[in-house]
Short mmCIF file of C-alpha atoms in Angstrom, two decimals:
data_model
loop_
_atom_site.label_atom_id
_atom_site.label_comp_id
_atom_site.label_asym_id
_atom_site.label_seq_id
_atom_site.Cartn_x
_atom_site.Cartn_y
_atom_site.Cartn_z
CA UNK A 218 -48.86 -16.63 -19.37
CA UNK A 219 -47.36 -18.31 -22.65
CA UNK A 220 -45.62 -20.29 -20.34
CA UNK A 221 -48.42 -21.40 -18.36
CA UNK A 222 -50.43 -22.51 -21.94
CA UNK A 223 -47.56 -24.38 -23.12
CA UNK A 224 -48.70 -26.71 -20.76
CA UNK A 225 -51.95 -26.93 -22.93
CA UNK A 226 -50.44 -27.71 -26.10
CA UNK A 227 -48.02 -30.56 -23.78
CA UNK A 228 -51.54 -32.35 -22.14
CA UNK A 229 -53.06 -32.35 -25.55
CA UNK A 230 -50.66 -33.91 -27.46
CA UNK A 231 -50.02 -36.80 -24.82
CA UNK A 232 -53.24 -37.56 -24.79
CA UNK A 233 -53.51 -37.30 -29.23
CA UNK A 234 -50.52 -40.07 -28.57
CA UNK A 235 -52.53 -41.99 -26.48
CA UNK A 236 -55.35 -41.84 -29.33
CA UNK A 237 -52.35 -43.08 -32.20
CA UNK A 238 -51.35 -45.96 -29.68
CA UNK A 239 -54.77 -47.20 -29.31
CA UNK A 240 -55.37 -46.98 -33.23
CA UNK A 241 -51.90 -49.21 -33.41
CA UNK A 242 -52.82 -51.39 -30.56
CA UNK A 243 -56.31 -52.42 -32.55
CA UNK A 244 -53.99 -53.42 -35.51
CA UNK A 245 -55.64 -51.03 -37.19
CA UNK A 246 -52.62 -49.48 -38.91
CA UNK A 247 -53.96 -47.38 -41.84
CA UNK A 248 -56.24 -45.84 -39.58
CA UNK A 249 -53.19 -44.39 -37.58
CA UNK A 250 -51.19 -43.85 -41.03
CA UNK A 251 -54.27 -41.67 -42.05
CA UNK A 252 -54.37 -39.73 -38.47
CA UNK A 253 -50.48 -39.05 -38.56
CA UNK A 254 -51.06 -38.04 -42.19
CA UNK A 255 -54.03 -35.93 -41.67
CA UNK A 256 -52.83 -32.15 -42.22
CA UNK A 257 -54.91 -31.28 -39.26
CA UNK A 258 -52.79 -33.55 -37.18
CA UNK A 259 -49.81 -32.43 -38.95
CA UNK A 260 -50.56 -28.86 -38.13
CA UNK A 261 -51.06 -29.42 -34.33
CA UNK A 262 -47.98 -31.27 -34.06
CA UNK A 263 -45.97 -28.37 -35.44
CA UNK A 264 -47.50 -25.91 -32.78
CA UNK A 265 -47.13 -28.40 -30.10
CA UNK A 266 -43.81 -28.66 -31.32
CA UNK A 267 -42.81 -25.02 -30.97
CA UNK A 268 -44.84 -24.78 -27.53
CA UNK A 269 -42.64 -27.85 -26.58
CA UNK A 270 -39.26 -25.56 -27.30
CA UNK A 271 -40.94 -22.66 -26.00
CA UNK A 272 -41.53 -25.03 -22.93
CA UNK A 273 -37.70 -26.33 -22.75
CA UNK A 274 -36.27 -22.73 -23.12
CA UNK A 275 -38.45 -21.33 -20.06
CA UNK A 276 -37.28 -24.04 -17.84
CA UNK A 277 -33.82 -24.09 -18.58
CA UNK A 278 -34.02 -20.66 -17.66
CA UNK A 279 -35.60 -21.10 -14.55
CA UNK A 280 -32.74 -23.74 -13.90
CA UNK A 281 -30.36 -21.04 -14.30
CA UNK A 282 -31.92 -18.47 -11.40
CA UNK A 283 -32.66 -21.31 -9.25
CA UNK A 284 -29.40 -23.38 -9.21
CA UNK A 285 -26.58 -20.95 -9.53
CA UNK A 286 -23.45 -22.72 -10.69
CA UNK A 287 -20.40 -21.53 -8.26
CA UNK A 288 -16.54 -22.15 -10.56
CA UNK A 289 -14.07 -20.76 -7.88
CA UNK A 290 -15.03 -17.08 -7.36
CA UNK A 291 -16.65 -16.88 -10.00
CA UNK A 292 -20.10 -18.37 -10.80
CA UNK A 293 -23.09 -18.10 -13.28
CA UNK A 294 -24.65 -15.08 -13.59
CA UNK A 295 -27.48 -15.18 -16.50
CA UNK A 296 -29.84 -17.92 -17.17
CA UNK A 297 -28.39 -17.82 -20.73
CA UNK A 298 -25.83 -19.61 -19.77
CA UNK A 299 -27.98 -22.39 -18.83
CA UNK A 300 -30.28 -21.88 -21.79
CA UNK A 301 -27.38 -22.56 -24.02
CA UNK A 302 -25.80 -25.54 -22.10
CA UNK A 303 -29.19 -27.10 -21.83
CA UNK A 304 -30.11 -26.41 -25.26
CA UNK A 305 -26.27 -27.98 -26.57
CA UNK A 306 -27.73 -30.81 -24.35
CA UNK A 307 -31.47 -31.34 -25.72
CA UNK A 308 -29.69 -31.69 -29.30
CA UNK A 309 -27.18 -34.32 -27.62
CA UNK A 310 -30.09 -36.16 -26.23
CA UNK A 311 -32.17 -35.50 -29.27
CA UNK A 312 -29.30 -37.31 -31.55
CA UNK A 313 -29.03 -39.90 -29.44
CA UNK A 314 -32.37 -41.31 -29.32
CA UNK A 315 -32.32 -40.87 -33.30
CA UNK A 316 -29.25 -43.19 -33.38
CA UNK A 317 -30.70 -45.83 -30.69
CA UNK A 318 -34.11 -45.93 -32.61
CA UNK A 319 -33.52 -44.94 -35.57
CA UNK A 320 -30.36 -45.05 -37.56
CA UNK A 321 -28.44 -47.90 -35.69
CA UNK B 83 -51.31 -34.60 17.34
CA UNK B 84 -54.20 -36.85 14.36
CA UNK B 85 -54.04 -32.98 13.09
CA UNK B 86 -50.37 -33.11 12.75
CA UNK B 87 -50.15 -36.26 11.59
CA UNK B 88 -52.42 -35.37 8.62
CA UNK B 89 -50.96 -31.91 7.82
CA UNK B 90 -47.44 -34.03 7.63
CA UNK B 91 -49.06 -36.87 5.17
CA UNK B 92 -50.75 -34.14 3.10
CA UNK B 93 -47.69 -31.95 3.27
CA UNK B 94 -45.18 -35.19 2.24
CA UNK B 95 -48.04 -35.81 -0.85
CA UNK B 96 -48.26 -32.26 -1.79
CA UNK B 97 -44.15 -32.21 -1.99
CA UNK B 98 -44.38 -35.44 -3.92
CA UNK B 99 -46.87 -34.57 -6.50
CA UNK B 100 -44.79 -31.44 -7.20
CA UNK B 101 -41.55 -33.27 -7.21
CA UNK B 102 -43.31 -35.58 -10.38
CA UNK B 103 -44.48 -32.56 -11.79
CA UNK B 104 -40.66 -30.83 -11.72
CA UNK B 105 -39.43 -34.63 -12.92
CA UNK B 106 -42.33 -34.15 -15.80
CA UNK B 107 -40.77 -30.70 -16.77
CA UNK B 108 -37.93 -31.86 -17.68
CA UNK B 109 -38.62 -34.86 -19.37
CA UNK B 110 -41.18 -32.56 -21.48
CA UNK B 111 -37.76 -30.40 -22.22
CA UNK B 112 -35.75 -32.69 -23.29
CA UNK B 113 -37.30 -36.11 -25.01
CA UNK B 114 -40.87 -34.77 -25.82
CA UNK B 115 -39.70 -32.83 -28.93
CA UNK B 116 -37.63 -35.24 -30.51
CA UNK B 117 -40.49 -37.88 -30.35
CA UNK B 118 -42.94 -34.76 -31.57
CA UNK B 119 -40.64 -34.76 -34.78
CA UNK B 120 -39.98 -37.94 -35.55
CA UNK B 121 -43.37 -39.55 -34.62
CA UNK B 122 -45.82 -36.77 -36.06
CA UNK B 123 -43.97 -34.19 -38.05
CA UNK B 124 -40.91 -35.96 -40.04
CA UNK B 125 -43.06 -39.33 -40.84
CA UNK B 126 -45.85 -37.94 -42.29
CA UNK B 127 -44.01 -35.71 -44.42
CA UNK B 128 -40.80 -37.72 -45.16
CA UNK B 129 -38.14 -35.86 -43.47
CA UNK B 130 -34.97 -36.80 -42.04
CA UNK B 131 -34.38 -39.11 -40.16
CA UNK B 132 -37.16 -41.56 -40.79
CA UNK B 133 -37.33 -40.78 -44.88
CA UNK B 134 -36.17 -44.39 -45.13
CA UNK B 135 -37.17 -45.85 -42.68
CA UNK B 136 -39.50 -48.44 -41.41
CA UNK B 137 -42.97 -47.83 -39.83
CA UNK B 138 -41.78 -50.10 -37.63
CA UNK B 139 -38.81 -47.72 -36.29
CA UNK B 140 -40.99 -44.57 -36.78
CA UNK B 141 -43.58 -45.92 -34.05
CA UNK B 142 -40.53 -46.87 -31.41
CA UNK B 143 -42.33 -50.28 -30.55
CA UNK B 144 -39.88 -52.65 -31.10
CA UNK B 145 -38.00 -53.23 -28.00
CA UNK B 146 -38.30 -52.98 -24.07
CA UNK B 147 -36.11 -49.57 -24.06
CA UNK B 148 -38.03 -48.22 -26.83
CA UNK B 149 -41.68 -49.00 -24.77
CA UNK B 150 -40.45 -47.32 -21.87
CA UNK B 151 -38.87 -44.28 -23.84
CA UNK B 152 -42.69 -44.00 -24.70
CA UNK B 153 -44.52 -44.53 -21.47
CA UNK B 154 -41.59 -42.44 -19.73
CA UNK B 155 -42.24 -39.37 -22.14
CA UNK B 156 -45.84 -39.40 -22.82
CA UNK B 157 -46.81 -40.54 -19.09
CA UNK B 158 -43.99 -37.47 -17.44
CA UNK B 159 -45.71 -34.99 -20.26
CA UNK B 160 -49.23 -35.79 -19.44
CA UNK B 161 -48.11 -35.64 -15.62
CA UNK B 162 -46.89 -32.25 -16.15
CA UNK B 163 -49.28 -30.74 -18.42
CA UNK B 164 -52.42 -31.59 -16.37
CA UNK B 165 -50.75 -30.42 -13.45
CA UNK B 166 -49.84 -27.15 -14.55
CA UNK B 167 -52.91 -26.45 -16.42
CA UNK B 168 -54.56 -27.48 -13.76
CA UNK B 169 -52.87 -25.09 -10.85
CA UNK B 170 -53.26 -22.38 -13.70
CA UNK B 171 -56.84 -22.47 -13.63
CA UNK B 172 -57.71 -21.32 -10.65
CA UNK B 173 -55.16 -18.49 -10.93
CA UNK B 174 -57.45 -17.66 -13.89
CA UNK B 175 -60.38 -16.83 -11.66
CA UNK B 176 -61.73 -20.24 -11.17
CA UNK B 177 -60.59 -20.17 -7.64
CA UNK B 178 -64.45 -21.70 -6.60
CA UNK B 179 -63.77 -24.60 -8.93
CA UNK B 180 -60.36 -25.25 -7.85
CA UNK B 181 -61.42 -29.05 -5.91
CA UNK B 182 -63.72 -30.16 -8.91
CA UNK B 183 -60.46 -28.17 -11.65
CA UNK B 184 -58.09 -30.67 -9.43
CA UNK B 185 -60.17 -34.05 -9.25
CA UNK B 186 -61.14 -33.98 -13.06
CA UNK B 187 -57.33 -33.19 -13.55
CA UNK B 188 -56.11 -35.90 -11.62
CA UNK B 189 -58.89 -38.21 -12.92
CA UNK B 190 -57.24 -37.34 -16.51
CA UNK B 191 -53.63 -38.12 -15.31
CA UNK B 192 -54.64 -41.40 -14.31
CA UNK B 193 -57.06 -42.62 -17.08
CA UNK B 194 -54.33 -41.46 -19.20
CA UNK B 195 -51.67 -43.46 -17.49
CA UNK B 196 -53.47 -46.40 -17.18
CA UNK B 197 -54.63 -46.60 -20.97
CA UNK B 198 -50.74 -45.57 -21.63
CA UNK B 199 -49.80 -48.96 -20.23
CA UNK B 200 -52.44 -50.41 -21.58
CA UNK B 201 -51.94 -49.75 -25.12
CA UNK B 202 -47.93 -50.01 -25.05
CA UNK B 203 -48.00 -53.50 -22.88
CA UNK B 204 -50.60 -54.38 -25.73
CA UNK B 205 -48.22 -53.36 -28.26
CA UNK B 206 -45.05 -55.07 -27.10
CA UNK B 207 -46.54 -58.21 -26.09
CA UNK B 208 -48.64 -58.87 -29.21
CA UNK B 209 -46.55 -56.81 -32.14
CA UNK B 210 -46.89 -58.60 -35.45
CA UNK B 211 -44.19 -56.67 -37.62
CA UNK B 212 -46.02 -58.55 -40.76
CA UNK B 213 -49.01 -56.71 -40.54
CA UNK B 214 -46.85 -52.96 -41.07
CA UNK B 215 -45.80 -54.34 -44.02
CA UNK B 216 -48.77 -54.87 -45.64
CA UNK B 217 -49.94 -51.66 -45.72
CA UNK B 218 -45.89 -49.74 -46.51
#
């Protein structure tokens, strides 16, 4: 059921993006620097967040159980094994876009 | 054979729609956190990486790759979100309400989409990085 209401906290925060774009698109930009800096909006975020890695860690282990990896006769026999792959690879990806957007 | 027909449109659509919604679950995985962080958690309270940093870079709107990182993760997330909630719903005992739980749904997914591309195309097309720094 958690997993189901993660979707919740994913919908709602698209759509409280949305809201910031629109603010920016208007030109209006201490308007959005007061919504991203409102501790309300803060707060969210930081539950969406965690719903968000709740989110990834559910699916990667539903990867695992559907798409069992075969390595000779041997082959994957716990979604952990895809939880911690996939999670190596969300920090990979996570870096990356902070390096092409950020720090380059 | 019209029957047939139909039941094999509705049947390719049905796959389809699900097939976005798996895409949307993993997009939600692996690039909706990172933008959660940087965007809404680490700006507004000065964290790494965007301490130093621009508004500019915080908000991602300053290239073609960056717009589409946006519209790619917010658009998939939305996808996804609505669509589970939305199949959840009914499963909740709002079975009656399941066409009216699915139309307003997809209504959502595609007001949201649209305003999306709206907002972003608005944003690449007429950014003015002056006006940022007037208020940093």
């Amino acid at each position: 059921m958690i997993r189901e209401l993660t979707s919740f906290f994913i919908s709602i925060y698209a759509i409280i993006y949305i809201y910031q774009l629109s603010l920016l698109a208007s030109g209006d930009f201490s308007s959005y620097d007061l919504f991203v800096r409102n501790p309300a909006t803060i707060g969210f975020s930081i539950i969406a967040l965690f719903f968000t890695l709740y989110h990834a860690v559910t699916w990667f282990s539903l990867m695992g159980r559907i798409q069992v990896v075969k390595l000779g006769p041997k082959k994957t026999a716990t979604p952990l094994q895809a939880i911690a792959i996939n999670l190596l690879l969300l920090l990979i990806i996570a870096y990356a876009i902070v390096y092409l957007f950020i720090l380059r | 054979m019209d029957k047939v027909k139909k039941e094999y449109k509705s049947d390719k659509l049905h796959a389809l729609l699900w097939g976005v919604f798996s895409v949307g679950g993993f997009i939600a995985a692996f690039l909706l956190p990172v933008l959660i962080y940087i965007d809404n958690i680490a700006y507004p309270l000065g964290l790494w990486p965007v301490a130093n940093s621009s508004l500019i870079k915080i908000v991602f709107m300053v290239s073609l790759l960056s717009t589409i990182f946006v519209f790619i993760t917010i658009g998939g997330s939305l996808f996804h979100g609505i669509f589970r909630f939305k199949t959840t719903l009914p499963e909740l005992g709002l079975k009656r309400a399941s066409s009216l739980i699915s139309a307003v749904g997809y209504i959502i997914i595609a007001v949201g989409l649209i305003a999306l591309a709206y907002y972003l195309f608005q944003l690449y097309h007429g950014f003015d990085p002056s006006l940022f720094h007037r208020i940093i």
